[in-house]
PDB file of C-alpha atoms in Angstrom:
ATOM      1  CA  UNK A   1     118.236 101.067  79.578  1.00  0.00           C
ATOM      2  CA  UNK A   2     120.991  98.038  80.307  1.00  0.00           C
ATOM      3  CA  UNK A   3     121.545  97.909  83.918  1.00  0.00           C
ATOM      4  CA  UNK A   4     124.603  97.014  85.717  1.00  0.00           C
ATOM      5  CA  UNK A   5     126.514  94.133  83.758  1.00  0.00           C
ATOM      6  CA  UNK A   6     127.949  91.543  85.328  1.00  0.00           C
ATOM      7  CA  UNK A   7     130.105  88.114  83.946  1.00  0.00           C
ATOM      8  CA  UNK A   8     130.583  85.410  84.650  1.00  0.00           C
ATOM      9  CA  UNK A   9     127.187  84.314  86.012  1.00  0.00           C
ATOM     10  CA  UNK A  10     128.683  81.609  87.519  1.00  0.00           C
ATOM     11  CA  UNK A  11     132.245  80.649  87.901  1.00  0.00           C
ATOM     12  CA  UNK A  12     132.975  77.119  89.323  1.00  0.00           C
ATOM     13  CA  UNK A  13     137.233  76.722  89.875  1.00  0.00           C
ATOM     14  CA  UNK A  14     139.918  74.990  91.727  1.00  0.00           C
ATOM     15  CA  UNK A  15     141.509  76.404  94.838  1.00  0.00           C
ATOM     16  CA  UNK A  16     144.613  77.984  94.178  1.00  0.00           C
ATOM     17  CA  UNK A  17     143.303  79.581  90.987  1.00  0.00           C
ATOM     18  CA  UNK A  18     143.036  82.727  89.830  1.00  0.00           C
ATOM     19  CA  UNK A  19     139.335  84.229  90.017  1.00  0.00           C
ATOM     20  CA  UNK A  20     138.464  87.613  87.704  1.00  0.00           C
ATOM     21  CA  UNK A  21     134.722  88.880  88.166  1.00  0.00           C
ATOM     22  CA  UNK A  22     133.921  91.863  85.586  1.00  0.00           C
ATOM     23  CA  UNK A  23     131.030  94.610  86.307  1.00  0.00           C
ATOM     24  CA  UNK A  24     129.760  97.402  83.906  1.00  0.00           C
ATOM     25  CA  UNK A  25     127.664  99.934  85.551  1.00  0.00           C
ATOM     26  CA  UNK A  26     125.165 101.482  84.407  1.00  0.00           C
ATOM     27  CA  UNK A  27     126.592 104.751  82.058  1.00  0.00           C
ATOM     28  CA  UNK A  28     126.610 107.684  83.902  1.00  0.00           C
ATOM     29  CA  UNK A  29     126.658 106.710  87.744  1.00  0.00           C
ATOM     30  CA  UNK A  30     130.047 107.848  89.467  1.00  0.00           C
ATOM     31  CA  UNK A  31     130.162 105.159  92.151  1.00  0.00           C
ATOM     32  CA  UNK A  32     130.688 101.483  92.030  1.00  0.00           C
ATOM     33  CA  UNK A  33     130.502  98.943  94.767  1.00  0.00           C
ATOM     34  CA  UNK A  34     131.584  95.197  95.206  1.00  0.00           C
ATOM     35  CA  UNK A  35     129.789  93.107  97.223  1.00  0.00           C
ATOM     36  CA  UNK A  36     130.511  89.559  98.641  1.00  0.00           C
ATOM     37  CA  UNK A  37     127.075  87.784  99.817  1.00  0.00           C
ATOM     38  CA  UNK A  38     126.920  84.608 101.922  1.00  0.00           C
ATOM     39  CA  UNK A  39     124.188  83.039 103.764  1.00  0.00           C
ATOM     40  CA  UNK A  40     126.145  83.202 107.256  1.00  0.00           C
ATOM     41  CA  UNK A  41     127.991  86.680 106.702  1.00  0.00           C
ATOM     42  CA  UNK A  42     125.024  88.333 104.342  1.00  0.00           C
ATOM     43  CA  UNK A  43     125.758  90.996 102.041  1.00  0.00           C
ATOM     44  CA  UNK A  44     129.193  92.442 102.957  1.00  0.00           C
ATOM     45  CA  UNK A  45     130.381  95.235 100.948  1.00  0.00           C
ATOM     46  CA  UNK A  46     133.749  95.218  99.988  1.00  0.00           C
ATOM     47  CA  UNK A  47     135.380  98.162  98.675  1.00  0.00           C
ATOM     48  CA  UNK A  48     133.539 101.256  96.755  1.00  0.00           C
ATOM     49  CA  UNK A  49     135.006 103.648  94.095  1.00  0.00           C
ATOM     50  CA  UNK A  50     133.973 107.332  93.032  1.00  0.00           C
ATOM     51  CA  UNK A  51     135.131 108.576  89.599  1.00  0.00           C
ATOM     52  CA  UNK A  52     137.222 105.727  89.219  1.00  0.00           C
ATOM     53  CA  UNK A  53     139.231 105.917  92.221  1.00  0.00           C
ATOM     54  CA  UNK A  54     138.687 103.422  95.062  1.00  0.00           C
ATOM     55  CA  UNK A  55     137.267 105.259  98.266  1.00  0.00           C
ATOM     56  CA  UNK A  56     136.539 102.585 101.038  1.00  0.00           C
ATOM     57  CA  UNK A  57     138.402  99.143 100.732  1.00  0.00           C
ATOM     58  CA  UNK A  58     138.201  98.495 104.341  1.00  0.00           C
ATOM     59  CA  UNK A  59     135.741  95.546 104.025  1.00  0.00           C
ATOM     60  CA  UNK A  60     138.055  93.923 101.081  1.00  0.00           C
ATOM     61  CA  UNK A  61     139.064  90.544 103.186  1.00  0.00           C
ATOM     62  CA  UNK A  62     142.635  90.232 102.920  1.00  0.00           C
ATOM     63  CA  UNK A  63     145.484  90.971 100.228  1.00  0.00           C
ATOM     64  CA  UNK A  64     144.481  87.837  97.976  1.00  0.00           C
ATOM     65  CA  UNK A  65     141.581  90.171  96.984  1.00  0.00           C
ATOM     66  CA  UNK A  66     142.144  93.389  94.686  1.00  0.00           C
ATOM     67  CA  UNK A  67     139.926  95.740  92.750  1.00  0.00           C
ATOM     68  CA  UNK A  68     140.217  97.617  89.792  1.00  0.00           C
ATOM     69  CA  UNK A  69     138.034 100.468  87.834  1.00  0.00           C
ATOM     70  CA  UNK A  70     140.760 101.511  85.046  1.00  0.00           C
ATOM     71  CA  UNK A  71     137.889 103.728  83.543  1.00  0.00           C
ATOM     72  CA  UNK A  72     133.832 104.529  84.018  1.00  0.00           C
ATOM     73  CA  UNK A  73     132.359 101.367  82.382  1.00  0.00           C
ATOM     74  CA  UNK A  74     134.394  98.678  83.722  1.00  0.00           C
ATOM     75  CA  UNK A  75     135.513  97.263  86.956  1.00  0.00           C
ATOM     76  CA  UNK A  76     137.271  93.964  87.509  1.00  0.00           C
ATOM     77  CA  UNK A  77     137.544  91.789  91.038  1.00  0.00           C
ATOM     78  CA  UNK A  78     140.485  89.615  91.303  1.00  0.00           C
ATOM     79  CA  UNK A  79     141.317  86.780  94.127  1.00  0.00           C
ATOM     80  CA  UNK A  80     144.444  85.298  93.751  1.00  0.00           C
ATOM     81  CA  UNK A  81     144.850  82.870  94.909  1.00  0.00           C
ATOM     82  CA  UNK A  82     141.371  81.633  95.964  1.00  0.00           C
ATOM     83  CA  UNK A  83     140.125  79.188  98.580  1.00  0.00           C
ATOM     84  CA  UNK A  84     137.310  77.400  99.047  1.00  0.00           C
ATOM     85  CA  UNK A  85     136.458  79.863 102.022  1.00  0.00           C
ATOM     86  CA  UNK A  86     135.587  82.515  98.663  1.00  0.00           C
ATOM     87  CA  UNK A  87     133.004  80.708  97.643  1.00  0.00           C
ATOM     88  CA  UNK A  88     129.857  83.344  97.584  1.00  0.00           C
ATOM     89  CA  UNK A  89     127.944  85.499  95.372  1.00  0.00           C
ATOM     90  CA  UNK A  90     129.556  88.655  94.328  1.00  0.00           C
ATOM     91  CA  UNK A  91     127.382  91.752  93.501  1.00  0.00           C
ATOM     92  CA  UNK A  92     128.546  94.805  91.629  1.00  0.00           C
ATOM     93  CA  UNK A  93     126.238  97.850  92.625  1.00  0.00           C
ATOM     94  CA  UNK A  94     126.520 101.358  91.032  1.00  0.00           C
ATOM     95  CA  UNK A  95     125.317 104.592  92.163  1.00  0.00           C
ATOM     96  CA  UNK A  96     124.637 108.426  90.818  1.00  0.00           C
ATOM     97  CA  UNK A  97     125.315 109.405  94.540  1.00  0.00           C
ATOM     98  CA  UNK A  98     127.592 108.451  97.572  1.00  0.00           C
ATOM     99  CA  UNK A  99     126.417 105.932  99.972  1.00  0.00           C
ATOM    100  CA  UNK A 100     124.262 107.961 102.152  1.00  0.00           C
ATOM    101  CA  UNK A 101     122.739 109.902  99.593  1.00  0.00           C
ATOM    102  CA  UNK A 102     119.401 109.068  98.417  1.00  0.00           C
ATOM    103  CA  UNK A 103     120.367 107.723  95.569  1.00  0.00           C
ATOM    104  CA  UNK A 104     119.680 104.159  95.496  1.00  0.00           C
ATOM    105  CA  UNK A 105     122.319 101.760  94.031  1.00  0.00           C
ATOM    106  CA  UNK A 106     120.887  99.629  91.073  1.00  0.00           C
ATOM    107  CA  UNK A 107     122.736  95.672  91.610  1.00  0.00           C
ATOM    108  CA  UNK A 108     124.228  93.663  88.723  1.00  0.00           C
ATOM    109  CA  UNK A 109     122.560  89.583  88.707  1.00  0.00           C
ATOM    110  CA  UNK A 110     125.546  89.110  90.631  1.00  0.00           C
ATOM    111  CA  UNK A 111     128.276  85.949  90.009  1.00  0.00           C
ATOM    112  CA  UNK A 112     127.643  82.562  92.120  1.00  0.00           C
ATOM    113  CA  UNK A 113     131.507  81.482  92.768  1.00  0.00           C
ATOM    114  CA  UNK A 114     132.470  77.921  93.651  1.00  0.00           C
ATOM    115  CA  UNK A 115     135.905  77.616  95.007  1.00  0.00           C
ATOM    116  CA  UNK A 116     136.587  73.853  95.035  1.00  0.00           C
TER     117      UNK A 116
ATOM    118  CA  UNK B   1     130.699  98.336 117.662  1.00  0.00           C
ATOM    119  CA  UNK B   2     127.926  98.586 114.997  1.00  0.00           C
ATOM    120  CA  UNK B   3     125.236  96.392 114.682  1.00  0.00           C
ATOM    121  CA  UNK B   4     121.879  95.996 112.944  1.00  0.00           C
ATOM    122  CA  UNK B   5     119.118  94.086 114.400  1.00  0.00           C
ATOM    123  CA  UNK B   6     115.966  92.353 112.277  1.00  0.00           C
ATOM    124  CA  UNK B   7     113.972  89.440 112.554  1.00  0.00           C
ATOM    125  CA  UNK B   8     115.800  86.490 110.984  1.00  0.00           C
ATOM    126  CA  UNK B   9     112.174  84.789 109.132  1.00  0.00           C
ATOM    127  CA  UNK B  10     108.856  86.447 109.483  1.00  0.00           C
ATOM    128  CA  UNK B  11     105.537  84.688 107.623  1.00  0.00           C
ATOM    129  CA  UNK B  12     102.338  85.887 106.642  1.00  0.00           C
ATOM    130  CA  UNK B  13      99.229  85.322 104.132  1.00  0.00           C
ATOM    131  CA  UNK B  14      97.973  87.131 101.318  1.00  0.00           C
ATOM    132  CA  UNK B  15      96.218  89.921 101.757  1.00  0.00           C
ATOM    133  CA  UNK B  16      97.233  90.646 104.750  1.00  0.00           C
ATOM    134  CA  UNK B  17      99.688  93.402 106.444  1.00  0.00           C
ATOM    135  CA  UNK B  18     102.969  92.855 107.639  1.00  0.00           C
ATOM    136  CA  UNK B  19     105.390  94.866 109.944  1.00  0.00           C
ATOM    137  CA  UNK B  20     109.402  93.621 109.420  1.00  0.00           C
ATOM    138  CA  UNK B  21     110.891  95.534 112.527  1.00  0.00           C
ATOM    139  CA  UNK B  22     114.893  97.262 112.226  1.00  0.00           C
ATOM    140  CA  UNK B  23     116.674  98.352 115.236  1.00  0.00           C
ATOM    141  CA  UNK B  24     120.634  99.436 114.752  1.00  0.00           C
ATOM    142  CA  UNK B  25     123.066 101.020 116.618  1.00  0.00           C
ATOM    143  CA  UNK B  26     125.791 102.770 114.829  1.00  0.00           C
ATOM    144  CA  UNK B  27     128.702 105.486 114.478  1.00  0.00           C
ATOM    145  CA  UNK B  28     126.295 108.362 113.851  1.00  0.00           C
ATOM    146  CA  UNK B  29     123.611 107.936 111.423  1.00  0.00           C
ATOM    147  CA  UNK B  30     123.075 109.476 108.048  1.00  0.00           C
ATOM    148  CA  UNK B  31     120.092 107.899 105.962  1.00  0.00           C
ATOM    149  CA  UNK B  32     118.510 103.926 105.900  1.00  0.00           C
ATOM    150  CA  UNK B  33     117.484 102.022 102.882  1.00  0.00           C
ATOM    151  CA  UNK B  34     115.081  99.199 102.639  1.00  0.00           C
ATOM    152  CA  UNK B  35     115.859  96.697 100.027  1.00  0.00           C
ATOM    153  CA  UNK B  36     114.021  93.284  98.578  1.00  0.00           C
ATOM    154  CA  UNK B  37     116.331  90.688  97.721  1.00  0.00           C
ATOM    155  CA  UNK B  38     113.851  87.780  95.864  1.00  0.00           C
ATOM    156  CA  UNK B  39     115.665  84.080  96.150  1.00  0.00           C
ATOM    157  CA  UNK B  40     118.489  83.731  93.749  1.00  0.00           C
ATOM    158  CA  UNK B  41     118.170  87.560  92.361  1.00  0.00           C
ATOM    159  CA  UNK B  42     120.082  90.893  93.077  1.00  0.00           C
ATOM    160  CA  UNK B  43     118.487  93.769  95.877  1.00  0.00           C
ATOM    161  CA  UNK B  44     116.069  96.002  94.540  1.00  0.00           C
ATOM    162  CA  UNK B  45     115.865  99.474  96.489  1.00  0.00           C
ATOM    163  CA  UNK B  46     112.439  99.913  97.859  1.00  0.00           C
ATOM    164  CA  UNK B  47     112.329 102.980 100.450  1.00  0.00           C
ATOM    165  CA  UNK B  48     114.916 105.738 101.853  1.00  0.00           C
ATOM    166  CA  UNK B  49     114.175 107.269 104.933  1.00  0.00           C
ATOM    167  CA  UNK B  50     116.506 110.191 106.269  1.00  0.00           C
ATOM    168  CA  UNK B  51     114.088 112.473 108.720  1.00  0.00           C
ATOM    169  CA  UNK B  52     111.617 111.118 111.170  1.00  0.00           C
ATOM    170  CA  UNK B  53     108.557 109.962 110.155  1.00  0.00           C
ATOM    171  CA  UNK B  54     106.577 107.403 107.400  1.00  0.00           C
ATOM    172  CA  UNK B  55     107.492 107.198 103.839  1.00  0.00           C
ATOM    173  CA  UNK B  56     104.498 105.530 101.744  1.00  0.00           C
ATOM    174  CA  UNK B  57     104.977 104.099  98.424  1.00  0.00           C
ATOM    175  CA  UNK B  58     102.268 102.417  97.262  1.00  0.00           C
ATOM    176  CA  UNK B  59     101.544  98.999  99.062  1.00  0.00           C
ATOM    177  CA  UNK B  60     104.813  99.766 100.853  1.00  0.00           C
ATOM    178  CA  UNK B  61     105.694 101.891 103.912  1.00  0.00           C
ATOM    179  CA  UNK B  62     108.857 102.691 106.243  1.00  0.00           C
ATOM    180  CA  UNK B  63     109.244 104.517 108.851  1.00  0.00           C
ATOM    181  CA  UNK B  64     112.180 106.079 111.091  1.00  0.00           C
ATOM    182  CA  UNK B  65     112.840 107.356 114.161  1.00  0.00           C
ATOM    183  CA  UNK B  66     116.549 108.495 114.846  1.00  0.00           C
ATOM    184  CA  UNK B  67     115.936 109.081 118.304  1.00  0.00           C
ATOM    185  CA  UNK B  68     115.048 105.513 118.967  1.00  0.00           C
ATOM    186  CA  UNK B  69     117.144 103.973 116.151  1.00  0.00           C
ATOM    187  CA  UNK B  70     114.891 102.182 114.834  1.00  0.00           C
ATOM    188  CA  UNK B  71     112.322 101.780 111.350  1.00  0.00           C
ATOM    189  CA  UNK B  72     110.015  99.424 110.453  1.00  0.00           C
ATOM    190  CA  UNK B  73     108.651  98.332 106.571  1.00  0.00           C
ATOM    191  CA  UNK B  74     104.951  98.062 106.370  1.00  0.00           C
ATOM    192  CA  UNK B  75     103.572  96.027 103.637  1.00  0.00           C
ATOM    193  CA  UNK B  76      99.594  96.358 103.036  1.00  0.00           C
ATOM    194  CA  UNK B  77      97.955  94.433 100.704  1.00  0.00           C
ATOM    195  CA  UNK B  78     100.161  90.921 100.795  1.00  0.00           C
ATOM    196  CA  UNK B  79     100.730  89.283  97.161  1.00  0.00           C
ATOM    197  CA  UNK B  80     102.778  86.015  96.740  1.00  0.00           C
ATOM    198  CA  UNK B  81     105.461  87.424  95.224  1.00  0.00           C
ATOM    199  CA  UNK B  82     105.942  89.437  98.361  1.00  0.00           C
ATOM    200  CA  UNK B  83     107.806  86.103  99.350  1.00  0.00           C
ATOM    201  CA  UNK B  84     111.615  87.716  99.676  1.00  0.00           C
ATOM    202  CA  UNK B  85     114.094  88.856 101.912  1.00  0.00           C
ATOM    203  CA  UNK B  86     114.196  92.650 103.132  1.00  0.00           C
ATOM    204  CA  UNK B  87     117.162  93.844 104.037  1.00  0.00           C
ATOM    205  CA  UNK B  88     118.027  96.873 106.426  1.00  0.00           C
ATOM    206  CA  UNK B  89     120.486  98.859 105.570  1.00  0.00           C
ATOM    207  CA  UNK B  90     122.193 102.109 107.599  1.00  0.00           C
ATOM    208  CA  UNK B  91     124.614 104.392 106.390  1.00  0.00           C
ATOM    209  CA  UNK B  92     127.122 106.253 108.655  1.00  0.00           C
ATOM    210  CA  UNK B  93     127.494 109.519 110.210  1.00  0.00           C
ATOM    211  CA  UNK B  94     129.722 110.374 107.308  1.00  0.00           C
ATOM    212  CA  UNK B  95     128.007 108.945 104.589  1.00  0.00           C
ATOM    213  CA  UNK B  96     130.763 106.744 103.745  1.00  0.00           C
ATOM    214  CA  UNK B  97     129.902 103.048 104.774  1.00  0.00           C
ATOM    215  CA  UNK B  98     126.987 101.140 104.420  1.00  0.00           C
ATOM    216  CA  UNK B  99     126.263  98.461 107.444  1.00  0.00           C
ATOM    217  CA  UNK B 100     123.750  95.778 106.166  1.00  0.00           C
ATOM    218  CA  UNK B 101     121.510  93.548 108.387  1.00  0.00           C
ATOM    219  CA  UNK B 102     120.978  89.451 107.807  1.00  0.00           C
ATOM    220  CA  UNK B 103     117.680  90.612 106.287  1.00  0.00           C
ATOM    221  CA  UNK B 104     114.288  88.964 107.380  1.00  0.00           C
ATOM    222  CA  UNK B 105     113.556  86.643 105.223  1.00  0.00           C
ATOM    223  CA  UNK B 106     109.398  86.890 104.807  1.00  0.00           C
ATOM    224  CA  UNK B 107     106.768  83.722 102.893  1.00  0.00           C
ATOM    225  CA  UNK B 108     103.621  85.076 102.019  1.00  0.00           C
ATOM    226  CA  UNK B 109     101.094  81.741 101.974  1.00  0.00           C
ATOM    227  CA  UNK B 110      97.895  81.756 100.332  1.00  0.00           C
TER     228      UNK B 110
END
């Protein structure tokens, strides 16, 4: 079975640029997560949708970031404009449950992003 | 505030067992997760715990207590590609957030 889908793998830009990071979960899980992972923050999740509809964005950093799920098998992440201060690698996680089931989330290869 | 606690590097040979140790305090409590994150690669789940007590899976082991808030992930049996980080991860009272730790970081050595 595919897993979660992620693209680009990498993504290497100039500040001020737009940045869009795509995920596919894996068919059939209702929850999708976006994660931002940096050696001195670690793995910070950043917003979380059920059925589509975003649940959580409290962790999303500020209003250059956005998230979208406009249906169950795609999700995009959008900075606009982006700063060097981005640079990380994003994971897209999805889920048959809700966070604190026991349902473990299955992670995308994630996309390394250079903001330079 | 809400805060996870776990060694930052922890290293060990093969064959032998290791204990990574994960203390938290948080709003409530409602289930922790033990992942393995290998260098350059996405978490894998390894272990849930939700009641008190051990969870085995094979090699590996966690453990809870809620009263303490604290678990531990026991690995028997150390192989090289052991070599990863483990993260801790708790989820709230409501079941709605995840907090992650820094994850220990563990080298197996032959």
């Amino acid at each position: 079975d595919a897993g979660v889908i992620q693209s680009p793998r990498h993504e290497v830009t100039e500040m001020g640029q737009e940045v869009t990071l795509r995920c596919k979960p894996i068919s059939g899980h209702d929850y999708l997560f976006w994660y931002r992972q940096t050696m001195m923050r670690g793995l910070e999740l950043l917003i979380y949708f059920n059925n589509n509809v975003p649940i959580d964005d409290s962790g999303m950093p500020e209003d250059r970031f956005s998230a979208k799920m406009p249906n169950a098998s795609f999700s995009t992440l959008k900075i606009q404009p982006s700063e060097p201060r981005d640079s990380a690698v994003y994971f897209c996680a999805s889920s048959l449950g809700y966070p604190g089931s026991n349902q473990p989330q299955h992670f995308g290869d994630g996309t390394r992003l250079s903001i330079l | 505030g809400q805060n996870i606690d776990q060694p930052t590097e922890m290293t060990a040979t093969e064959g032998a067992i290791v204990q990574i140790n994960c203390t938290y305090q948080t709003s409530g409590f409602n289930g922790l997760f033990w992942y393995q994150q290998h260098a350059g690669e996405a978490p894998t789940f390894l272990s849930y715990n939700v009641l008190d007590g051990l969870e085995e899976k094979g090699r590996f082991s966690s453990f809870l207590s809620r009263s303490k808030g604290y678990s531990y992930l026991l690995l028997k049996e150390l192989q090289m590609k052991d070599s990863a980080s483990y993260l801790c991860v708790v989820c709230n009272q409501a079941g709605t957030a995840l907090i992650f730790g820094k994850g220990t970081t563990l080298s197996v050595s032959s």
